[in-house]
Tab-separated table of N, CA and C in Angstrom:
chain	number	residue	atom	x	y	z
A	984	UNK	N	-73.661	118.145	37.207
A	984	UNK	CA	-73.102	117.067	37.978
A	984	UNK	C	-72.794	117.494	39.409
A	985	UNK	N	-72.834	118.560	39.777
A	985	UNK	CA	-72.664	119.373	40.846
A	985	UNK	C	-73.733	118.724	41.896
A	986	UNK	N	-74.785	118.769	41.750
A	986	UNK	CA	-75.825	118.408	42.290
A	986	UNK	C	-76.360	117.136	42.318
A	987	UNK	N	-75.879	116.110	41.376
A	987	UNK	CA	-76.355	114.757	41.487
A	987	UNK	C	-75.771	113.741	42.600
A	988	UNK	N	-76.800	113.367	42.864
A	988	UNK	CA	-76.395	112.247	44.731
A	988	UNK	C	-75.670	111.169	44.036
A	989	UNK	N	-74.178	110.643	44.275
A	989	UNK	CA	-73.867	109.132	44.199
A	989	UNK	C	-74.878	108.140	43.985
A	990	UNK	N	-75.594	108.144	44.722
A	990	UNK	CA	-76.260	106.900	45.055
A	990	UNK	C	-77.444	106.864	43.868
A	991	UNK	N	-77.522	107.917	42.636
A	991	UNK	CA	-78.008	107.587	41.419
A	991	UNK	C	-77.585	107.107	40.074
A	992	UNK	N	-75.908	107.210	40.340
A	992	UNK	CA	-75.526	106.387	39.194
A	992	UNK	C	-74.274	105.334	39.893
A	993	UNK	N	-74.589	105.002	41.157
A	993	UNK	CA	-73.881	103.670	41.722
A	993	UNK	C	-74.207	102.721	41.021
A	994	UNK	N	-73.397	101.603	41.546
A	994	UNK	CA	-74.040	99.632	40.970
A	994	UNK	C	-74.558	99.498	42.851
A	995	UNK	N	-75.027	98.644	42.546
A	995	UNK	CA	-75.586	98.205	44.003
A	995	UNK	C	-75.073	96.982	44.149
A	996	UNK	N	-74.888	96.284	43.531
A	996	UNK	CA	-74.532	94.708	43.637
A	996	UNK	C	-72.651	94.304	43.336
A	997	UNK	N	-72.741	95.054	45.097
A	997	UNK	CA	-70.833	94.596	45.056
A	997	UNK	C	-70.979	93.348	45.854
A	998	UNK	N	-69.910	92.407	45.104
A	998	UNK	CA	-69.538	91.297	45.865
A	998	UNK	C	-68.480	91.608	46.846
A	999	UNK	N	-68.680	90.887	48.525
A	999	UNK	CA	-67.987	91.419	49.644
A	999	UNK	C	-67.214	90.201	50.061
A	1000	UNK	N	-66.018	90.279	50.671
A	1000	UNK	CA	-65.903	89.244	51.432
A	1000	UNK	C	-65.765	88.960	53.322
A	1001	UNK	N	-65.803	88.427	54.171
A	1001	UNK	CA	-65.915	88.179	55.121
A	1001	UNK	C	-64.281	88.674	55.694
A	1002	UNK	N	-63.951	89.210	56.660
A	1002	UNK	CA	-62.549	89.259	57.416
A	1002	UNK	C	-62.175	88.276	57.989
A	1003	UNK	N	-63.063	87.289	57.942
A	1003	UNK	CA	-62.376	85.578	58.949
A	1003	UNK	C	-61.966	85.110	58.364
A	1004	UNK	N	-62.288	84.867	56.468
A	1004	UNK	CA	-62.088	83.620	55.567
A	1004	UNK	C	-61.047	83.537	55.487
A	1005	UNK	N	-60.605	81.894	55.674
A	1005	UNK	CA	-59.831	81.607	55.131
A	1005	UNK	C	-58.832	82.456	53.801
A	1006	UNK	N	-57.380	82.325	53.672
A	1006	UNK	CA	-57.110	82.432	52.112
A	1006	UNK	C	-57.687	81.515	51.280
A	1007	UNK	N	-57.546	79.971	51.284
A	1007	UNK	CA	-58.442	79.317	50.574
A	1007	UNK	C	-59.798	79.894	49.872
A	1008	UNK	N	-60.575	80.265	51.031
A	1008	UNK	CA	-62.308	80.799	50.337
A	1008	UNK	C	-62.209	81.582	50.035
A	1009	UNK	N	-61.196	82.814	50.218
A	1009	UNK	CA	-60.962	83.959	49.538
A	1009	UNK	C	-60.935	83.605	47.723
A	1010	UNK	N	-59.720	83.179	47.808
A	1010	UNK	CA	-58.784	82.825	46.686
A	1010	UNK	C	-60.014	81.934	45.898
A	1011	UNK	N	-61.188	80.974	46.641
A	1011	UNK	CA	-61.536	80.711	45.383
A	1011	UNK	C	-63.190	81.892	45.417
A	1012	UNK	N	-63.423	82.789	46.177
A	1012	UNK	CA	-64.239	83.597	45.746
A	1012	UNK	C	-63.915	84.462	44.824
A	1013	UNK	N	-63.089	84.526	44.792
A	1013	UNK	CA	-62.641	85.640	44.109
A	1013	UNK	C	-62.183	84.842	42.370
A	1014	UNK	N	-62.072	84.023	42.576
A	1014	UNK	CA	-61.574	83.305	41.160
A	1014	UNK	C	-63.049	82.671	40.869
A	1015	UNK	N	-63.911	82.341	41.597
A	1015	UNK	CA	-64.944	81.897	40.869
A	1015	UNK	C	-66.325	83.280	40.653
A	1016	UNK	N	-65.821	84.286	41.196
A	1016	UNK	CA	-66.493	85.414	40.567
A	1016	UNK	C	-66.470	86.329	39.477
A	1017	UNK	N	-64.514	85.766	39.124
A	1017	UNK	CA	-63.579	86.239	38.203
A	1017	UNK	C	-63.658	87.858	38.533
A	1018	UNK	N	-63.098	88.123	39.587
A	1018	UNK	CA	-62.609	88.979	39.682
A	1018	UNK	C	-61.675	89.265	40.552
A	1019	UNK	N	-60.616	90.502	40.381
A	1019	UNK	CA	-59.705	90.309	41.002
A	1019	UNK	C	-59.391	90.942	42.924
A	1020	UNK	N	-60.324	91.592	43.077
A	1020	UNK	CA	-60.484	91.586	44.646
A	1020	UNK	C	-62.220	92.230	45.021
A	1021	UNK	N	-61.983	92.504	46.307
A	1021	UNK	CA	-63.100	92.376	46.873
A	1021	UNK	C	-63.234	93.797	48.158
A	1022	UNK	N	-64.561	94.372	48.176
A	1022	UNK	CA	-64.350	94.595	49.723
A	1022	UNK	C	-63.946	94.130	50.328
A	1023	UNK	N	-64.199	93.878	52.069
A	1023	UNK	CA	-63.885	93.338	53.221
A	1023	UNK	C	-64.673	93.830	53.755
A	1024	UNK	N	-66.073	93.198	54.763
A	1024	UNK	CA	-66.785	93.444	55.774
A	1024	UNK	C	-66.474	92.649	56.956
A	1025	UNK	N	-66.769	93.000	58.284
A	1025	UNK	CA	-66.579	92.613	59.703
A	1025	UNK	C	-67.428	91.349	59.453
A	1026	UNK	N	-68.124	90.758	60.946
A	1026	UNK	CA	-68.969	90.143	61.014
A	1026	UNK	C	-70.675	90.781	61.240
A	1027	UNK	N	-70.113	92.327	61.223
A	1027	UNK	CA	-71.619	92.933	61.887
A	1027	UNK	C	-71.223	93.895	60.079
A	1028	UNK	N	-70.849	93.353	59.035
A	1028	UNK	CA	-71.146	93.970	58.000
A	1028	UNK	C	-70.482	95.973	57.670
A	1029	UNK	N	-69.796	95.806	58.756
A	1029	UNK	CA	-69.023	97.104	58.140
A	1029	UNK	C	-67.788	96.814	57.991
A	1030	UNK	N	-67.959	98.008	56.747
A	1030	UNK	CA	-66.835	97.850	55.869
A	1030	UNK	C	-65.651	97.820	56.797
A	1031	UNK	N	-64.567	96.935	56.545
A	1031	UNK	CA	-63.266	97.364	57.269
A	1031	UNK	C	-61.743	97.357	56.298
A	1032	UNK	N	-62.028	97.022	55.021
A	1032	UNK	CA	-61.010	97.247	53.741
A	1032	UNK	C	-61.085	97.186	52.698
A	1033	UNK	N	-60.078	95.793	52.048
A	1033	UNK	CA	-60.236	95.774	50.568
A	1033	UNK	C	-59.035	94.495	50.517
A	1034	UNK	N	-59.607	93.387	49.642
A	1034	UNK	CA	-58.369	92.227	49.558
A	1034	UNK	C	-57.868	92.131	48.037
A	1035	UNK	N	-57.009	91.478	47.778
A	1035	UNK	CA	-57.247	91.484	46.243
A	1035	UNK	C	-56.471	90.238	45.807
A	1036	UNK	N	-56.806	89.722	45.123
A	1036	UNK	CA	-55.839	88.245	44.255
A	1036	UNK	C	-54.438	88.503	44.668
A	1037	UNK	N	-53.927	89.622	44.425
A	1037	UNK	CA	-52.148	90.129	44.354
A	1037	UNK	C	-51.952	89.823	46.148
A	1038	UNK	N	-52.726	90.126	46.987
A	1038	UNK	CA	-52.492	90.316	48.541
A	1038	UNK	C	-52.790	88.736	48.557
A	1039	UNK	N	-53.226	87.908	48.439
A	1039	UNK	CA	-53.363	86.296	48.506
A	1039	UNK	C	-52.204	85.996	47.674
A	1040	UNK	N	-52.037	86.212	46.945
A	1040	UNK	CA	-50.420	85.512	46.290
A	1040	UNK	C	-49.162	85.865	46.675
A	1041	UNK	N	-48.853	87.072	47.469
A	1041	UNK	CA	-48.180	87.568	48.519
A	1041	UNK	C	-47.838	87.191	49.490
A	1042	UNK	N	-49.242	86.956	50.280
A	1042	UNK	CA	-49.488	86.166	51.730
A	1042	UNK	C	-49.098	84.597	51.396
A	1043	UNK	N	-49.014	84.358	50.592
A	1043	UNK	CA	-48.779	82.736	50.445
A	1043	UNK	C	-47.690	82.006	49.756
A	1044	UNK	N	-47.072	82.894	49.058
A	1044	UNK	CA	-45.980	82.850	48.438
A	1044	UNK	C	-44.772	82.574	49.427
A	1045	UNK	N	-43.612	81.886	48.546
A	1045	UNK	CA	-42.862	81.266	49.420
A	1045	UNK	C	-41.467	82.205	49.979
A	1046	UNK	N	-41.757	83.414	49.348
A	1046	UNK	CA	-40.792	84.516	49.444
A	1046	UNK	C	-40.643	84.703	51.247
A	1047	UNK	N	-39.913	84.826	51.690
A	1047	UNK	CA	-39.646	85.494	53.316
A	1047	UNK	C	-40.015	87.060	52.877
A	1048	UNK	N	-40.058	87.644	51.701
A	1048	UNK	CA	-40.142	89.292	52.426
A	1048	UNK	C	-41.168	89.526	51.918
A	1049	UNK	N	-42.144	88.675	52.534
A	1049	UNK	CA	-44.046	89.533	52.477
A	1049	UNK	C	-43.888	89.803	53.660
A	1050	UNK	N	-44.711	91.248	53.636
A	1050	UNK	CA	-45.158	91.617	55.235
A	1050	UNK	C	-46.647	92.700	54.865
A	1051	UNK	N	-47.287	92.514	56.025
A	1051	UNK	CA	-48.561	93.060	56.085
A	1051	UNK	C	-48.916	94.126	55.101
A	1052	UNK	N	-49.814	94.108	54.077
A	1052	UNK	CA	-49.978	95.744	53.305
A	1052	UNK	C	-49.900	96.653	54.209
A	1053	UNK	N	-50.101	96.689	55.478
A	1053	UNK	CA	-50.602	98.147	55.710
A	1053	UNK	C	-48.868	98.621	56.376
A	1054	UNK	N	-47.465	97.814	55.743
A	1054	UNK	CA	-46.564	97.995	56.276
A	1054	UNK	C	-45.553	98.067	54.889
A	1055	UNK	N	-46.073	97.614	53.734
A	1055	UNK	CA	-45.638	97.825	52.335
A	1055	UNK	C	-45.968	99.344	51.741
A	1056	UNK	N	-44.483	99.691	51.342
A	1056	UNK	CA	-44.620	100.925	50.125
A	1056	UNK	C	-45.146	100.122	49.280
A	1057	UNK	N	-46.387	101.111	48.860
A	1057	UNK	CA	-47.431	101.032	47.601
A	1057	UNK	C	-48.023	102.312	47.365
A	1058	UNK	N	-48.697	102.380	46.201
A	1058	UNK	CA	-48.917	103.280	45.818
A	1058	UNK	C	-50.207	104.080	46.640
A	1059	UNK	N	-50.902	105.492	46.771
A	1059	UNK	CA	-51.028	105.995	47.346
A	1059	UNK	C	-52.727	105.314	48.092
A	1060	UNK	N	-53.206	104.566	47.190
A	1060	UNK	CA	-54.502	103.437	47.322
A	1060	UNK	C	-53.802	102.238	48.571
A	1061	UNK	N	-52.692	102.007	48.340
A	1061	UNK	CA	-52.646	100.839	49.313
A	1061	UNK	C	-52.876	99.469	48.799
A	1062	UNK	N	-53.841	99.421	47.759
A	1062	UNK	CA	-54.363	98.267	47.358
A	1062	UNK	C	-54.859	97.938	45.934
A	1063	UNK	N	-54.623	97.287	45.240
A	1063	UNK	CA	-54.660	96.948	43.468
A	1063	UNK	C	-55.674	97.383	43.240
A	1064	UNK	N	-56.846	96.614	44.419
A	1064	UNK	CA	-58.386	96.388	43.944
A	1064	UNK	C	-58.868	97.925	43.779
A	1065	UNK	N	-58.353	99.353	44.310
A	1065	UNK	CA	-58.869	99.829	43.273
A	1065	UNK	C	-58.527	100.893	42.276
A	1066	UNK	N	-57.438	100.504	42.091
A	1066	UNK	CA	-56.794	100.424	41.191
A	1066	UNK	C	-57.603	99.775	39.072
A	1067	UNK	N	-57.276	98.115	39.559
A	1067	UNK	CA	-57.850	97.406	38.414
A	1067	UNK	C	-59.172	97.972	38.510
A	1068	UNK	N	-60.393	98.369	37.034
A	1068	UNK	CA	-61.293	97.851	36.554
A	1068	UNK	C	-62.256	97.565	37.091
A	1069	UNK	N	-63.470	97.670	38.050
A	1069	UNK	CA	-64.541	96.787	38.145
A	1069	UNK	C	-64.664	95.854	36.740
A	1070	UNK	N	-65.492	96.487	35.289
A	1070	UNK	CA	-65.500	96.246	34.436
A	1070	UNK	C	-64.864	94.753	33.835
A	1071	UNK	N	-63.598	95.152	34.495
A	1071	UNK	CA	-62.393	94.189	33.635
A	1071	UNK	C	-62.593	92.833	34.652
A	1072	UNK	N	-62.829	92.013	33.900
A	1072	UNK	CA	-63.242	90.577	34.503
A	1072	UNK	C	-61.744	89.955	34.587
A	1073	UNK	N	-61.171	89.243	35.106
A	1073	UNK	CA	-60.321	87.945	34.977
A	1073	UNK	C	-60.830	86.972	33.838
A	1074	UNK	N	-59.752	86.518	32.729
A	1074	UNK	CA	-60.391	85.844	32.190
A	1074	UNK	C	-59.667	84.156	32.636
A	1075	UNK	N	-60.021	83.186	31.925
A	1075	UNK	CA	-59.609	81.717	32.072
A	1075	UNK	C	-58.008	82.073	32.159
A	1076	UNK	N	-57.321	82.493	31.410
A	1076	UNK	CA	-56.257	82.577	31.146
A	1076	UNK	C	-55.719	82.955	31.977
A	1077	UNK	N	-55.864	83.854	33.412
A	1077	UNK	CA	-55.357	84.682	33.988
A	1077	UNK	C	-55.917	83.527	35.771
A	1078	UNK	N	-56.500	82.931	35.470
A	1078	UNK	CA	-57.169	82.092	36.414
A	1078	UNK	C	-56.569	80.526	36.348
A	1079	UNK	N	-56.281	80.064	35.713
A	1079	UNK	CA	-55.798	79.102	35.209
A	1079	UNK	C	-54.225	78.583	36.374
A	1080	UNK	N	-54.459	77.613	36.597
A	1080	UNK	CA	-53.623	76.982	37.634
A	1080	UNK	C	-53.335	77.971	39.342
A	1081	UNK	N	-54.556	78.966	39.160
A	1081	UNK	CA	-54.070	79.370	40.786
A	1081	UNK	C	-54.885	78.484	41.788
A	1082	UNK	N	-53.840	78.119	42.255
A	1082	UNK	CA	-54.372	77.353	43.451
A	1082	UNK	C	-53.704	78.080	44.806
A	1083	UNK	N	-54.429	77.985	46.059
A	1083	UNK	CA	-53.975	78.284	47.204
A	1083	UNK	C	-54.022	76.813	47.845
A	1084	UNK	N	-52.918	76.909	48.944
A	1084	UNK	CA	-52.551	75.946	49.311
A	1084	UNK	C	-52.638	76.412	50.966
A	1085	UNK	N	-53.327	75.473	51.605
A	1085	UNK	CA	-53.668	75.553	53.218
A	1085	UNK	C	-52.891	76.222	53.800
A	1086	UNK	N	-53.782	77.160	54.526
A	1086	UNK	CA	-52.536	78.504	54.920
A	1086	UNK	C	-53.515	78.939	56.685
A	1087	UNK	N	-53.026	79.499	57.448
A	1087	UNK	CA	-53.645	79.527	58.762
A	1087	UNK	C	-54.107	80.652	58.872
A	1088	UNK	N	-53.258	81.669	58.224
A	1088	UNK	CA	-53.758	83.261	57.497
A	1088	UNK	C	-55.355	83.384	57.393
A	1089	UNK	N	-56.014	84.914	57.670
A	1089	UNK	CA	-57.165	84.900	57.293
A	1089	UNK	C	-57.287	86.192	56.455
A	1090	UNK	N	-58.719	86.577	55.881
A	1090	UNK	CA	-58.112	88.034	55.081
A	1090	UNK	C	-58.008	88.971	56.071
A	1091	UNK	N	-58.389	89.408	56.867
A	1091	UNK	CA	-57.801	89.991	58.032
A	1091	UNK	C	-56.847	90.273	58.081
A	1092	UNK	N	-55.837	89.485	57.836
A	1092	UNK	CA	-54.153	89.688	58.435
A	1092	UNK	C	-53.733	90.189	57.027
A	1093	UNK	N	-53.891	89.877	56.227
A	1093	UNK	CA	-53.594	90.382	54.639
A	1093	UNK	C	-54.087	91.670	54.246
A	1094	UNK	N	-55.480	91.721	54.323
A	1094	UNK	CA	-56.242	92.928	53.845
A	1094	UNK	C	-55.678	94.415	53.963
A	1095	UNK	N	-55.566	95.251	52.951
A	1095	UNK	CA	-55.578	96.613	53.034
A	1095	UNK	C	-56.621	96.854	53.922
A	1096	UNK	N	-56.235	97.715	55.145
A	1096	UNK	CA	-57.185	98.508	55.804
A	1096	UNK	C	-57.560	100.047	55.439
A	1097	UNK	N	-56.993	99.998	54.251
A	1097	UNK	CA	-57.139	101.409	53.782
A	1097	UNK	C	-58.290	101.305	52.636
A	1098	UNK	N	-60.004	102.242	53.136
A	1098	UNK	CA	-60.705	102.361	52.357
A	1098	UNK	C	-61.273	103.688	52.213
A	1099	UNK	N	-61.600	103.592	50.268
A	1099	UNK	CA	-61.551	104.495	49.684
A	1099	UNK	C	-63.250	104.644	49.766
A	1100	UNK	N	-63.987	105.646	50.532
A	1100	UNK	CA	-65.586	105.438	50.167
A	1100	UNK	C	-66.514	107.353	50.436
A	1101	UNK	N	-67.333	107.369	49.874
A	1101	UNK	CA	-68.132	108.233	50.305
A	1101	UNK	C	-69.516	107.995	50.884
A	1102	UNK	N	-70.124	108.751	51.265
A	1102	UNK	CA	-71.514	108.570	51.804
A	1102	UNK	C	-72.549	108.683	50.824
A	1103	UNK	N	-73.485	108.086	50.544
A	1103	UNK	CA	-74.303	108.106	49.292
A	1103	UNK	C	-75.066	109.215	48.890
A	1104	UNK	N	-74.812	110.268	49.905
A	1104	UNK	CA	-75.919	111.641	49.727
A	1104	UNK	C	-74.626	112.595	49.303
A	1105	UNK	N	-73.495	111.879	49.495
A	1105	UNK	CA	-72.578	112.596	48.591
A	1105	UNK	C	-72.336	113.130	47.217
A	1106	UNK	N	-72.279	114.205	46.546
A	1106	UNK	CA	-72.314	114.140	45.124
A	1106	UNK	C	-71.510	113.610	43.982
A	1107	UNK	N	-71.551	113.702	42.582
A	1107	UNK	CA	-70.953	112.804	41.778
A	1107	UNK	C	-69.765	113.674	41.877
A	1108	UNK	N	-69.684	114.937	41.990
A	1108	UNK	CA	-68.167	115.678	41.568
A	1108	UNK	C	-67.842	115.469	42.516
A	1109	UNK	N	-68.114	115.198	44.095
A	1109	UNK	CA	-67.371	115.029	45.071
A	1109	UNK	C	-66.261	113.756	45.015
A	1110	UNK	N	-67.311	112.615	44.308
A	1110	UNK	CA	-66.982	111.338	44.430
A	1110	UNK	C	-65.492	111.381	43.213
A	1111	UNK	N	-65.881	112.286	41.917
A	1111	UNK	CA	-65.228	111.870	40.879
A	1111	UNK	C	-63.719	112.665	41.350
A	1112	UNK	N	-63.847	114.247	42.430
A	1112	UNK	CA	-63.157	114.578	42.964
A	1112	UNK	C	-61.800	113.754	43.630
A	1113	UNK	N	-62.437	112.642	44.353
A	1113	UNK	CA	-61.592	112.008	45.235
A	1113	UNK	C	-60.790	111.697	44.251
A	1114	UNK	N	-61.791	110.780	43.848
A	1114	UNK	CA	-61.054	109.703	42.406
A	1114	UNK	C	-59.968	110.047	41.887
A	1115	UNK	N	-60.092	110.982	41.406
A	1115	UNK	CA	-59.151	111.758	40.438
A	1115	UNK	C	-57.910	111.769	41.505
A	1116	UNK	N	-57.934	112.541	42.796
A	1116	UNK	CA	-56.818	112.952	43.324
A	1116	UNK	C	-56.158	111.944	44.181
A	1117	UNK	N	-56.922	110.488	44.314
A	1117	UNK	CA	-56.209	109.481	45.061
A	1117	UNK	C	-56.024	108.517	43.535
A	1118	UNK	N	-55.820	108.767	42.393
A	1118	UNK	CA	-55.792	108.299	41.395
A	1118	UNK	C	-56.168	106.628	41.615
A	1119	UNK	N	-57.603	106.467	41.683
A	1119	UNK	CA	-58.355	105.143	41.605
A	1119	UNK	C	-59.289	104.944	40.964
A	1120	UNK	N	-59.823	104.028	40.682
A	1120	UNK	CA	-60.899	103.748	39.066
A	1120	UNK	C	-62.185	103.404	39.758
A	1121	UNK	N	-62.273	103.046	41.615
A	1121	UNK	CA	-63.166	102.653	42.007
A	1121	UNK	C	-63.721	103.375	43.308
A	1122	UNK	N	-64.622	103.539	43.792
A	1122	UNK	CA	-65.005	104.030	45.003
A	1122	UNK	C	-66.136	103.489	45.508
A	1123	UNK	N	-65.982	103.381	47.398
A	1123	UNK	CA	-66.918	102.179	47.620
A	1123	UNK	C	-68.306	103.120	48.166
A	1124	UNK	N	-69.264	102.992	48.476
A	1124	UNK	CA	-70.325	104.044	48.683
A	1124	UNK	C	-70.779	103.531	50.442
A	1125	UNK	N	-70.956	104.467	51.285
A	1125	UNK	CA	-71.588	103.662	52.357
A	1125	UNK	C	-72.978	104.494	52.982
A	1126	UNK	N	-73.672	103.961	53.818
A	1126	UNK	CA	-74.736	104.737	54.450
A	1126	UNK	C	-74.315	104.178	55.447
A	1127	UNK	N	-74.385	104.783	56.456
A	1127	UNK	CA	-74.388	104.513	58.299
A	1127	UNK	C	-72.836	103.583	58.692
A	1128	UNK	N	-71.902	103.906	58.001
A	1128	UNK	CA	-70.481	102.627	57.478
A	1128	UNK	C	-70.394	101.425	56.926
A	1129	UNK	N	-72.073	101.420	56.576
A	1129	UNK	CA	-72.348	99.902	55.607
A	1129	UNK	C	-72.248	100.273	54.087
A	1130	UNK	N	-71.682	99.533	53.331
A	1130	UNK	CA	-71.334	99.395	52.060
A	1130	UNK	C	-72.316	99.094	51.738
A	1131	UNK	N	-73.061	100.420	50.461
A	1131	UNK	CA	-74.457	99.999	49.985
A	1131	UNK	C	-74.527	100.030	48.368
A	1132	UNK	N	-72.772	100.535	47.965
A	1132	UNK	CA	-72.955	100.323	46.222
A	1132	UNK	C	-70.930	100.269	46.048
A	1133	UNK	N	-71.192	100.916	45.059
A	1133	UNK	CA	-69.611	100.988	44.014
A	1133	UNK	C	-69.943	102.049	42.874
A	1134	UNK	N	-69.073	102.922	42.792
A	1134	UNK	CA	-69.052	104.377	41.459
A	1134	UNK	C	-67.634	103.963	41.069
A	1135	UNK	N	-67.541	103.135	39.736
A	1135	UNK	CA	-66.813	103.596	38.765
A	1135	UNK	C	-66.275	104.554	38.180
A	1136	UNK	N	-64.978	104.448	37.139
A	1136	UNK	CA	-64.819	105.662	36.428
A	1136	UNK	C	-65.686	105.166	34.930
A	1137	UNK	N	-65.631	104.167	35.206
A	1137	UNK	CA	-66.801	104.373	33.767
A	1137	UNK	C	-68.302	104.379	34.148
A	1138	UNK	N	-69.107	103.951	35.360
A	1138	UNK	CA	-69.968	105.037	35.705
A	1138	UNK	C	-69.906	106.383	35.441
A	1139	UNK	N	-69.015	107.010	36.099
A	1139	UNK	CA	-68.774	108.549	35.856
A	1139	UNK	C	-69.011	109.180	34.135
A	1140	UNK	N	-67.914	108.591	33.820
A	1140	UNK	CA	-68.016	108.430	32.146
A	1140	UNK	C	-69.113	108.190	31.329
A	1141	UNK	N	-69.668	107.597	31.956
A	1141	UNK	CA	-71.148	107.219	31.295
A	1141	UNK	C	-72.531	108.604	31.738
A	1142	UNK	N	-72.099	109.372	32.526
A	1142	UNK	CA	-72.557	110.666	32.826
A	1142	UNK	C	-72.441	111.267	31.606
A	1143	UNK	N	-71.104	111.413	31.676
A	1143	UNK	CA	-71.252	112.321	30.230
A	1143	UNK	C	-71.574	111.882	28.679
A	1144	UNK	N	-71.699	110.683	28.630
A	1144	UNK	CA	-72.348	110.260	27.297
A	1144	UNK	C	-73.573	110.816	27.224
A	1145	UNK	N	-74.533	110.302	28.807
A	1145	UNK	CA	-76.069	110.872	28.830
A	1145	UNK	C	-75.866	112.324	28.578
């Protein structure tokens, strides 16, 4: 495993979201993909974070003491999304009556700017390295600062079955 490139047991097909959207299009991309957050790309497609269901219910909630993630004690990720599961879908149950309600907010102002990624010519122990020591289940992969996959811990895991 020493020697194997990321970019042979990545997924390639991460769903991203835009830094302008609305909370609305967030909130329902993310609920109609059933899952619980997302990258964050610019408009020229580099990566610039990570949003997640919990940071939209935060931002919109009627509490006075939300303030920006990147100004919240949290844990050493910054951000749920990667934290939770790729794997682990949202089910109906967990989706069920969220609604967002017209908000002027965009993910931008919400978003963790803190991202977790390697370069794809990077190796798997490098990648599983991080993992382990920023204790996260997900890592985003990039070539040239564009987001070109996602390494799981059950990717990883699935190394050692083969």
């Amino acid at each position: 495993m020493n020697t194997i490139p990321v970019r042979s047991v990545m997924s390639r097909n991460v769903l991203a979201v835009r830094d302008d959207m609305n909370l609305q299009e967030v909130a329902t991309f993310l609920t109609d993909n059933q899952i619980s957050g997302a990258p964050v790309e610019d408009a020229e497609g580099r990566l610039v974070g990570v949003v997640s269901l919990t940071d939209v219910v935060r931002a919109t909630s009627e509490q006075t003491s939300w303030e920006p993630p990147q100004f919240r004690q949290r844990w050493i990720g910054g951000s749920d999304y990667y934290i939770r599961s790729l794997e682990q879908r949202l089910v109906d149950e967990e989706l069920e009556g969220f609604q967002v309600e017209e908000s002027a907010l965009v993910v931008n102002e919400i978003m963790t700017p803190k991202i977790f990624s390697v370069d794809e010519d990077a190796t798997v122990s490098d990648a599983a390295k991080l993992m382990r020591e920023a204790h996260i289940h997900r890592l985003l992969i990039t070539s040239g600062g564009r987001m070109v996959g996602i390494v799981t811990t059950s990717d990883l895991l699935g190394l050692l079955v083969r």
